[in-house]
CSV table of C-alpha atoms and ligand atoms in Angstrom, one decimal:
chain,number,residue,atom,x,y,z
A,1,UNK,CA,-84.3,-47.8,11.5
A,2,UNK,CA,-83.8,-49.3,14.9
A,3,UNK,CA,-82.0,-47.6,17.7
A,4,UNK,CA,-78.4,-47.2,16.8
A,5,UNK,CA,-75.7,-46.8,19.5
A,6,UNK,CA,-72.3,-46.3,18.4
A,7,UNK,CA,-68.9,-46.6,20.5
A,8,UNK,CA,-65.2,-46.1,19.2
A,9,UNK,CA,-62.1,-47.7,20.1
A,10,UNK,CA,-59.1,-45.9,19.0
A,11,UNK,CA,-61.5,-45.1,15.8
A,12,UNK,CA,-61.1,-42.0,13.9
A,13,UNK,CA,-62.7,-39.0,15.1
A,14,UNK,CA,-63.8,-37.0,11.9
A,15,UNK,CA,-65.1,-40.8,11.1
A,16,UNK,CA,-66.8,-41.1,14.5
A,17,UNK,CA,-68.5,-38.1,14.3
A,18,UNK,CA,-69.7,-38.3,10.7
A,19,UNK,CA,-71.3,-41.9,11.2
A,20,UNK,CA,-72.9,-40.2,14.9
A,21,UNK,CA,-74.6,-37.7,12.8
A,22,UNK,CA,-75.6,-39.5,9.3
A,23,UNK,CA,-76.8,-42.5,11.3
A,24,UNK,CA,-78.6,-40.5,14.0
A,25,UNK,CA,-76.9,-42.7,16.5
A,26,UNK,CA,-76.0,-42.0,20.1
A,27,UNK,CA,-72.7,-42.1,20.9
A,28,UNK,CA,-71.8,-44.1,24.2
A,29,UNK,CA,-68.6,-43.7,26.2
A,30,UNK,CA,-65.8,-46.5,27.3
A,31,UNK,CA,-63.6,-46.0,30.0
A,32,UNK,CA,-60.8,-48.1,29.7
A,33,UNK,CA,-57.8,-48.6,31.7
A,34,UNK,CA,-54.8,-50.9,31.8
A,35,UNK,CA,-54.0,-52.1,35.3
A,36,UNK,CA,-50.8,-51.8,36.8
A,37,UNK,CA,-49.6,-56.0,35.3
A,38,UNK,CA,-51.2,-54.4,31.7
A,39,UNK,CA,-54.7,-56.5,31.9
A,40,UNK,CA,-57.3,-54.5,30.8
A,41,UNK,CA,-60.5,-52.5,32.4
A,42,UNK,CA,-63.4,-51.6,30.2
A,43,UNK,CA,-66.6,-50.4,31.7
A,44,UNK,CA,-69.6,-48.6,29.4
A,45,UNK,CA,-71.0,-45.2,30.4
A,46,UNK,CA,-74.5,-45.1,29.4
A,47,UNK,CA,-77.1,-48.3,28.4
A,48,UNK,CA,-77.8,-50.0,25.3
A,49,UNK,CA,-80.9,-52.0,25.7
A,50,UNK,CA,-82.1,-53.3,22.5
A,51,UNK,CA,-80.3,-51.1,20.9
A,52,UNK,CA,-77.7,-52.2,17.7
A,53,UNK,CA,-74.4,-51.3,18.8
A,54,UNK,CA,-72.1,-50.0,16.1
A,55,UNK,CA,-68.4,-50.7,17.2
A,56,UNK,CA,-66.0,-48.9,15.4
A,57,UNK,CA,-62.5,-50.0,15.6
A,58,UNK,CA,-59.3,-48.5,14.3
A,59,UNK,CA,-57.1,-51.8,13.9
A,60,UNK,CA,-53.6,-50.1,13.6
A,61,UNK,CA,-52.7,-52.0,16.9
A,62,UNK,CA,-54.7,-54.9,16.7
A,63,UNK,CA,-52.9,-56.9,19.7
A,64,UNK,CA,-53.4,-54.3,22.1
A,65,UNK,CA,-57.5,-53.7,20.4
A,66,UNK,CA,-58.6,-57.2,20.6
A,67,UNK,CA,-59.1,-57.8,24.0
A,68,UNK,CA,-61.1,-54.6,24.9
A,69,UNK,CA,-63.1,-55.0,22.0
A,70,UNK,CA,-64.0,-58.9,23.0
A,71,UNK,CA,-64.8,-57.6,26.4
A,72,UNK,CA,-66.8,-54.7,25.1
A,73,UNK,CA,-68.7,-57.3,23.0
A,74,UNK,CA,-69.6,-59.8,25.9
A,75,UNK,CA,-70.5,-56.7,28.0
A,76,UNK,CA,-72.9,-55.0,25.2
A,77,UNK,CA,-74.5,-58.5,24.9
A,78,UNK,CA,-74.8,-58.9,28.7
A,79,UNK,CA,-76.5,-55.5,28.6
A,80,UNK,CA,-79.6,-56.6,26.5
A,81,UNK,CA,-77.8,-54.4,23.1
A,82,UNK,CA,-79.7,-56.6,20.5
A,83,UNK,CA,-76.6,-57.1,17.6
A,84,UNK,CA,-72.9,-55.8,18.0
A,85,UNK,CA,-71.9,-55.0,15.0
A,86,UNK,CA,-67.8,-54.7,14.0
A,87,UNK,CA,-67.2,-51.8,11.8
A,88,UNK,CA,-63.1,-52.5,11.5
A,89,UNK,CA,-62.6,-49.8,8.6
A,90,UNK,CA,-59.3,-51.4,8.2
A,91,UNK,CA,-59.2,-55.4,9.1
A,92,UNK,CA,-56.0,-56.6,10.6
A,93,UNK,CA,-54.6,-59.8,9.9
A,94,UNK,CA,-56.3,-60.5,6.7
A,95,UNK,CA,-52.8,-60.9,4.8
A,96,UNK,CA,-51.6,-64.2,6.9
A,97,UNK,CA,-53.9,-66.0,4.3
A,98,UNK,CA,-51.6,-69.3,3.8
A,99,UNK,CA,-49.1,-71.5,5.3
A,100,UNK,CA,-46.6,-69.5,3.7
A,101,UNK,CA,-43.9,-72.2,4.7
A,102,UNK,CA,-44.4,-75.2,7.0
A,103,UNK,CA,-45.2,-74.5,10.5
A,104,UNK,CA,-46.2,-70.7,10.6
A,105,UNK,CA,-49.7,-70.0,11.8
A,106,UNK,CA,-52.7,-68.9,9.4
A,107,UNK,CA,-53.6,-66.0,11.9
A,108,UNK,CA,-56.4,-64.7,9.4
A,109,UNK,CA,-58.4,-68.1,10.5
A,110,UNK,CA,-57.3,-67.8,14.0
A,111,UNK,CA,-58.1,-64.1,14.4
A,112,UNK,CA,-61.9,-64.3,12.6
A,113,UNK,CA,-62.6,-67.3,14.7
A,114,UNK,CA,-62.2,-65.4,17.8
A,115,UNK,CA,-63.8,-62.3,16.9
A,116,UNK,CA,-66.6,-64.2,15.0
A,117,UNK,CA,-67.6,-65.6,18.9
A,118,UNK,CA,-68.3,-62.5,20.2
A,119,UNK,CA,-69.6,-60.3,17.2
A,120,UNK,CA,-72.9,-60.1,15.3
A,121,UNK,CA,-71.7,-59.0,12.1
A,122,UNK,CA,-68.8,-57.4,10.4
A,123,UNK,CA,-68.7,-54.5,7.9
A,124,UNK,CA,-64.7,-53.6,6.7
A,125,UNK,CA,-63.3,-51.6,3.8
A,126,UNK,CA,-61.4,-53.2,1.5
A,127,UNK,CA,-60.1,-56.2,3.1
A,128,UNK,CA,-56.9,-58.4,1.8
A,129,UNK,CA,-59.0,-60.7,0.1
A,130,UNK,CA,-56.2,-62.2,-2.0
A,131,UNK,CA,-56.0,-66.3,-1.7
A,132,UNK,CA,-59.9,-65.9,-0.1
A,133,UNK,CA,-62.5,-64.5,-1.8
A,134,UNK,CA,-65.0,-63.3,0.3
A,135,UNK,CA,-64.9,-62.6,4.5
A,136,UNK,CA,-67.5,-65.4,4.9
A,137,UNK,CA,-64.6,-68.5,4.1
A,138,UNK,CA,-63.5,-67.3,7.7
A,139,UNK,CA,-66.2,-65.3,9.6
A,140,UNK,CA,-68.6,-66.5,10.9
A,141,UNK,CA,-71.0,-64.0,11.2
A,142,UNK,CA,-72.5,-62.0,8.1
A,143,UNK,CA,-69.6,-59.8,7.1
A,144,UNK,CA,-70.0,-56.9,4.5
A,145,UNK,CA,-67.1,-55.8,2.4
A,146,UNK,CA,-67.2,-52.1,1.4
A,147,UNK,CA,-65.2,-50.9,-1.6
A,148,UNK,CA,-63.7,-47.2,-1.7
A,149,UNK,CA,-62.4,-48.0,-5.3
A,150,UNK,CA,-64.6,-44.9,-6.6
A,151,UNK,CA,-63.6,-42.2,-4.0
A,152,UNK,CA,-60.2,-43.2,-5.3
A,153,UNK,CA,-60.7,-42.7,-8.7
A,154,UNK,CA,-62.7,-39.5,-8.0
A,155,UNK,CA,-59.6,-38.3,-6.1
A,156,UNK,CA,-57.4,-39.1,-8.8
A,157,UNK,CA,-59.2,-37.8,-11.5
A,158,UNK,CA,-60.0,-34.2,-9.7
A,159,UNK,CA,-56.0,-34.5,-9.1
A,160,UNK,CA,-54.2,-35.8,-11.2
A,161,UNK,CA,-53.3,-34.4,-14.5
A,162,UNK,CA,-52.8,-37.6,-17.0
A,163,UNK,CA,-52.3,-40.3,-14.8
A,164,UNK,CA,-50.8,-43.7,-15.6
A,165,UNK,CA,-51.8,-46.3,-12.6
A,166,UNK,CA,-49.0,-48.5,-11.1
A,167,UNK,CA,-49.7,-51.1,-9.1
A,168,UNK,CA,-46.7,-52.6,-7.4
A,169,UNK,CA,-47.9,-56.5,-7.3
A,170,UNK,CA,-50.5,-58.6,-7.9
A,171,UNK,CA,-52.5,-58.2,-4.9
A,172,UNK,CA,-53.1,-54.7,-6.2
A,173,UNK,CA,-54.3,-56.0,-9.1
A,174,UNK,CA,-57.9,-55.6,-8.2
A,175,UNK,CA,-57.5,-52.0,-6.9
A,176,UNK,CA,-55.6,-50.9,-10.0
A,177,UNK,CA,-58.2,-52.7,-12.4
A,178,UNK,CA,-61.4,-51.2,-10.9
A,179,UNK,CA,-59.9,-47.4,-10.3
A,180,UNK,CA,-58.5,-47.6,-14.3
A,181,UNK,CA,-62.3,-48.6,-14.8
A,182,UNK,CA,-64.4,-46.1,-13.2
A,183,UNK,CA,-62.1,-43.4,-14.4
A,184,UNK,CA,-61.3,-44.9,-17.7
A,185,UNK,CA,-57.2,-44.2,-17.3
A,186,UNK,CA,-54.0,-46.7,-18.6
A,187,UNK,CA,-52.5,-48.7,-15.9
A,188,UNK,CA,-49.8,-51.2,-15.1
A,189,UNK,CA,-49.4,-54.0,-12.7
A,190,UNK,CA,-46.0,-55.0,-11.5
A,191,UNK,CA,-44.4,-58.1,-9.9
A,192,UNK,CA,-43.5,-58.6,-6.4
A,193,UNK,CA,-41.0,-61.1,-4.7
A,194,UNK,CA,-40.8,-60.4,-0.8
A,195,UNK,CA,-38.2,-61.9,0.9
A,196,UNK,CA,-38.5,-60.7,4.8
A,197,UNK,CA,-40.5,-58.0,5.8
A,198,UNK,CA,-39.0,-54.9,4.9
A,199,UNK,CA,-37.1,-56.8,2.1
A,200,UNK,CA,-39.4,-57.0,-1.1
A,201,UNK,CA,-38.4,-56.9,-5.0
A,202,UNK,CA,-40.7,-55.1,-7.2
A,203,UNK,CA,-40.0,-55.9,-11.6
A,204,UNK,CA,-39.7,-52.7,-13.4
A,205,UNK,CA,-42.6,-50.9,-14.8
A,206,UNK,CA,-42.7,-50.4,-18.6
A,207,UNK,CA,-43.9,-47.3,-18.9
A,208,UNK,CA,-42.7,-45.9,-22.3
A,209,UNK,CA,-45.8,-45.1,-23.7
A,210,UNK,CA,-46.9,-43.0,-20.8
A,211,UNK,CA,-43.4,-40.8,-20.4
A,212,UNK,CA,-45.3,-37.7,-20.1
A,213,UNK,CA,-48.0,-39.0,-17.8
A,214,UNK,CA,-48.0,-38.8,-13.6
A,215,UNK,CA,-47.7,-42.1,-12.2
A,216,UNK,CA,-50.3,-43.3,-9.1
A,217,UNK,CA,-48.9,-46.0,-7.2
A,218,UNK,CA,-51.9,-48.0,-5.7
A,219,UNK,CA,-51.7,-50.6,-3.0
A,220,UNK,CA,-54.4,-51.6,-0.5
A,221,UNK,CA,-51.9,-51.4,2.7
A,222,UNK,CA,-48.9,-49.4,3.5
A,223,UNK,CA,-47.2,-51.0,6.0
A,224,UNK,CA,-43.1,-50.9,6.3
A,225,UNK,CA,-43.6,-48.6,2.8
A,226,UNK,CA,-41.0,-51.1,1.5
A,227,UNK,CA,-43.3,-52.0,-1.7
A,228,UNK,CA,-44.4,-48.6,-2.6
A,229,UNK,CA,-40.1,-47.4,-1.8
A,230,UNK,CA,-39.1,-49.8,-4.1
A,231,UNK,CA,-41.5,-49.1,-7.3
A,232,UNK,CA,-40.7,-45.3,-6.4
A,233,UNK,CA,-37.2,-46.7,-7.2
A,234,UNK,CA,-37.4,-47.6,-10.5
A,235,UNK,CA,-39.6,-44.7,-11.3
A,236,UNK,CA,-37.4,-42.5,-10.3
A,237,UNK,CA,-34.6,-43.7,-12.7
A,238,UNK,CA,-37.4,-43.7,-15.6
A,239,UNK,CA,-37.6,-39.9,-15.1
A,240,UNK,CA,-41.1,-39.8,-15.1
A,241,UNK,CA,-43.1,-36.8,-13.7
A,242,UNK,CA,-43.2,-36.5,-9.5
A,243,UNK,CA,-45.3,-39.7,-8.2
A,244,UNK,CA,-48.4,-40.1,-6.0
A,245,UNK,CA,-49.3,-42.5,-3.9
A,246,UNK,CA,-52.6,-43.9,-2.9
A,247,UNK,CA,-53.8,-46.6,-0.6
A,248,UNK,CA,-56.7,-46.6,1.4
A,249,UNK,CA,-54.8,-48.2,4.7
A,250,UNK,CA,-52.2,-46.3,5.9
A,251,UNK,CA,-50.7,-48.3,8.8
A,252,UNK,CA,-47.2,-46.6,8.4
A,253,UNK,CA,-45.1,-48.9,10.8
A,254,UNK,CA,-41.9,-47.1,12.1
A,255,UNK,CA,-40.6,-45.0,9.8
A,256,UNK,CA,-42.4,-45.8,6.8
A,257,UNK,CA,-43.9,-42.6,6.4
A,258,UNK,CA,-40.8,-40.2,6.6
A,259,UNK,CA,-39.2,-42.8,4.2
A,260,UNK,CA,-42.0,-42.4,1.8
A,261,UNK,CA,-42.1,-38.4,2.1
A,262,UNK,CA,-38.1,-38.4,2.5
A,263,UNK,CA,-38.4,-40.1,-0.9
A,264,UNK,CA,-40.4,-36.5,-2.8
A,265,UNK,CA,-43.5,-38.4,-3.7
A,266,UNK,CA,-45.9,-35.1,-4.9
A,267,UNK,CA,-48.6,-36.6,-2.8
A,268,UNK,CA,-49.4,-39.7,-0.1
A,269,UNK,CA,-53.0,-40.0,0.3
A,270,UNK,CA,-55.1,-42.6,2.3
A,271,UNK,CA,-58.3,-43.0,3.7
A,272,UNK,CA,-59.5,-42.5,7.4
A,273,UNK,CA,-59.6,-46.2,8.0
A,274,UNK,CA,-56.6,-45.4,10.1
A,275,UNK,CA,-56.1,-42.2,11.7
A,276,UNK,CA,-52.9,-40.7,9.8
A,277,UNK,CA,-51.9,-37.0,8.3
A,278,UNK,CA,-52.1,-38.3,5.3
A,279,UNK,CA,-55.3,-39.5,5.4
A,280,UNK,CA,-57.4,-37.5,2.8
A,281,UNK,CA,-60.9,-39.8,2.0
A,282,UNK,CA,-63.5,-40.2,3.7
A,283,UNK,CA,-65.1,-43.4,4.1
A,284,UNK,CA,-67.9,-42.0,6.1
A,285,UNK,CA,-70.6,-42.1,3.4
A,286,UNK,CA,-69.1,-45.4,2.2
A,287,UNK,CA,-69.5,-46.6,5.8
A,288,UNK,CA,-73.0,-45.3,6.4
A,289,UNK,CA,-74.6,-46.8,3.2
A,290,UNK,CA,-72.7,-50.1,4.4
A,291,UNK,CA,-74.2,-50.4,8.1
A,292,UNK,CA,-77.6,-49.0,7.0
A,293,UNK,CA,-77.7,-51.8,4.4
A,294,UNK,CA,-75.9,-54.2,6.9
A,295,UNK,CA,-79.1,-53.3,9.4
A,296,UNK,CA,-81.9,-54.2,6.8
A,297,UNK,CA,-80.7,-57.3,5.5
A,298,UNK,CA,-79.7,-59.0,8.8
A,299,UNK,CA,-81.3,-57.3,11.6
A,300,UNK,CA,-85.0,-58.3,10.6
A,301,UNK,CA,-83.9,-61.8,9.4
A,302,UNK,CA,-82.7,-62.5,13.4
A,303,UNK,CA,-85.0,-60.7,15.5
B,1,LIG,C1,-49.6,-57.0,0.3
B,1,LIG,O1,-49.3,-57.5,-0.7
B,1,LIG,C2,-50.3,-55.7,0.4
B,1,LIG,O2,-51.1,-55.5,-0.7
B,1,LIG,C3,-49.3,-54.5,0.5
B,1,LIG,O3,-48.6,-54.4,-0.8
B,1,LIG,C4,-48.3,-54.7,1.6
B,1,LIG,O4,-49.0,-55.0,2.7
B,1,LIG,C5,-47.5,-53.5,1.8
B,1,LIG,O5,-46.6,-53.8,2.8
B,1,LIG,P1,-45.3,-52.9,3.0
B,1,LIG,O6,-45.7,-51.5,3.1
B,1,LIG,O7,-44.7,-53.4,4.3
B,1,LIG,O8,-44.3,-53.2,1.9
């Protein structure tokens, strides 16, 4: 393996310091600063010659992220590192995926373009792929997309007594389908309309023949909360047993979180992609296999 270097921006620590120590990488220091008009200072501590730089990124701000990270990129390269690698455990901006109506911007193409000139690769978790199919329709670098569909379903079925999966619309679909198939459980998918951000419709589950079982709500994101409020909903009028709810980003913008919790959900559980109490898996392995297998498939292939 060649030398790894690894530097966080606004990454999780527990994250951080698990990929430091499985990857046997050295951990280099950033000191930024906002000047007094709000444009941004980045300087590294340390050097990174030759080395593969291993940028971890939280994304749950991604406005105020992308400019230090582009400026830590042009720097590392200016510095002799050899590949600067993106790991974005969460990848903003993945869910503006159409011209939803006439005019509006298709930021997902906008925002890979940009980072895609600065980066070597890209290695996410569980990106909206919904209308694209893979990373590489709009990066252009080579992009890995990690899956934590099995520390899910191990979660669930350690967990959860007889669980029933819900998942709230069809861009869940693909979570809900490969949980119920690692841990062999029953599952539904509902319907979504949205009409405005915090304004979303969700069709009401059929869950008659699972009246006795938990139901698991399962989305990728949880952003207002407004999908996951509104299938807790109709849950709630079905009687069903106390719900859980698991995504592996937990943005949580304003108040989605004391909503969800105001709301007696038995448990809210996400990921570390995104630093968050609730967060309750660990992608670290999940991350390590993915950048050590990102480093022997590309790294020889460009050198
Ligand atoms: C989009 O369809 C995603 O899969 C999520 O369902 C969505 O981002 C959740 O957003 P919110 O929490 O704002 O309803």
């Amino acid at each position: 393996m060649p030398r790894l270097c690894l530097i966080s921006l606004e990454a999780h620590p527990q994250l951080v310091k698990g990929l430091v120590q499985e990857l046997a990488a050295q951990e280099l220091a950033v000191e930024l600063h906002n000047f007094p008009d709000g444009e941004h200072y980045v300087r590294l501590e340390g050097e990174c010659k030759d080395a593969i730089v291993i940028l971890v990124v939280g994304m749950r701000n991604p406005d105020q992220v992308l400019l230090p990270l582009i400026f830590l990129a042009d720097l590392l390269h200016e510095m002799g590192a050899s590949k600067v690698v993106l790991v974005a455990p969460y990848l903003a901006y993945m869910r503006q995926d159409i011209r939803f109506k006439p005019g509006e911007a298709v930021s997902s193409r906008s925002f890979a373009a940009v980072l895609s000139a600065h980066i070597d690769g890209l290695i996410t978790v569980d990106p909206h792929l919904h209308r694209y199919h893979a990373l590489s329709e709009i990066y252009q670098v080579p992009a890995l997309a990690l899956s934590s569909t099995e520390l899910m379903a191990d979660w669930i079925k350690a967990h959860i007594n007889m669980p029933v999966l819900v998942g709230p619309d069809a861009e869940s679909m693909q979570w809900v389908q490969a949980i119920a198939s690692v841990a062999d459980l029953p599952y539904t998918v509902l319907h979504k309309i949205r009409r405005g951000d915090r304004d979303v419709e969700v069709s009401m589950p059929e869950l008659d023949r699972w009246r006795d079982h938990t139901p698991v709500l399962i989305d990728d994101i949880i952003s207002s909360g407004h999908t996951l409020l509104e299938t807790l909903h109709h849950l709630r009028s079905l009687a069903l047993p106390q719900a859980v709810c698991v995504a592996v980003h937990g943005i949580f913008a304003g108040e989605a979180y004391d909503l969800l919790r105001g709301f007696g959900v038995r448990d809210l559980v996400t990921s570390n992609s995104l630093q968050h109490p609730s967060n309750v898996l660990d992608l670290t392995p999940v991350l390590t296999r993915g950048i050590r297998s990102w480093v022997k498939e590309y790294v020889n292939e460009f050198s």
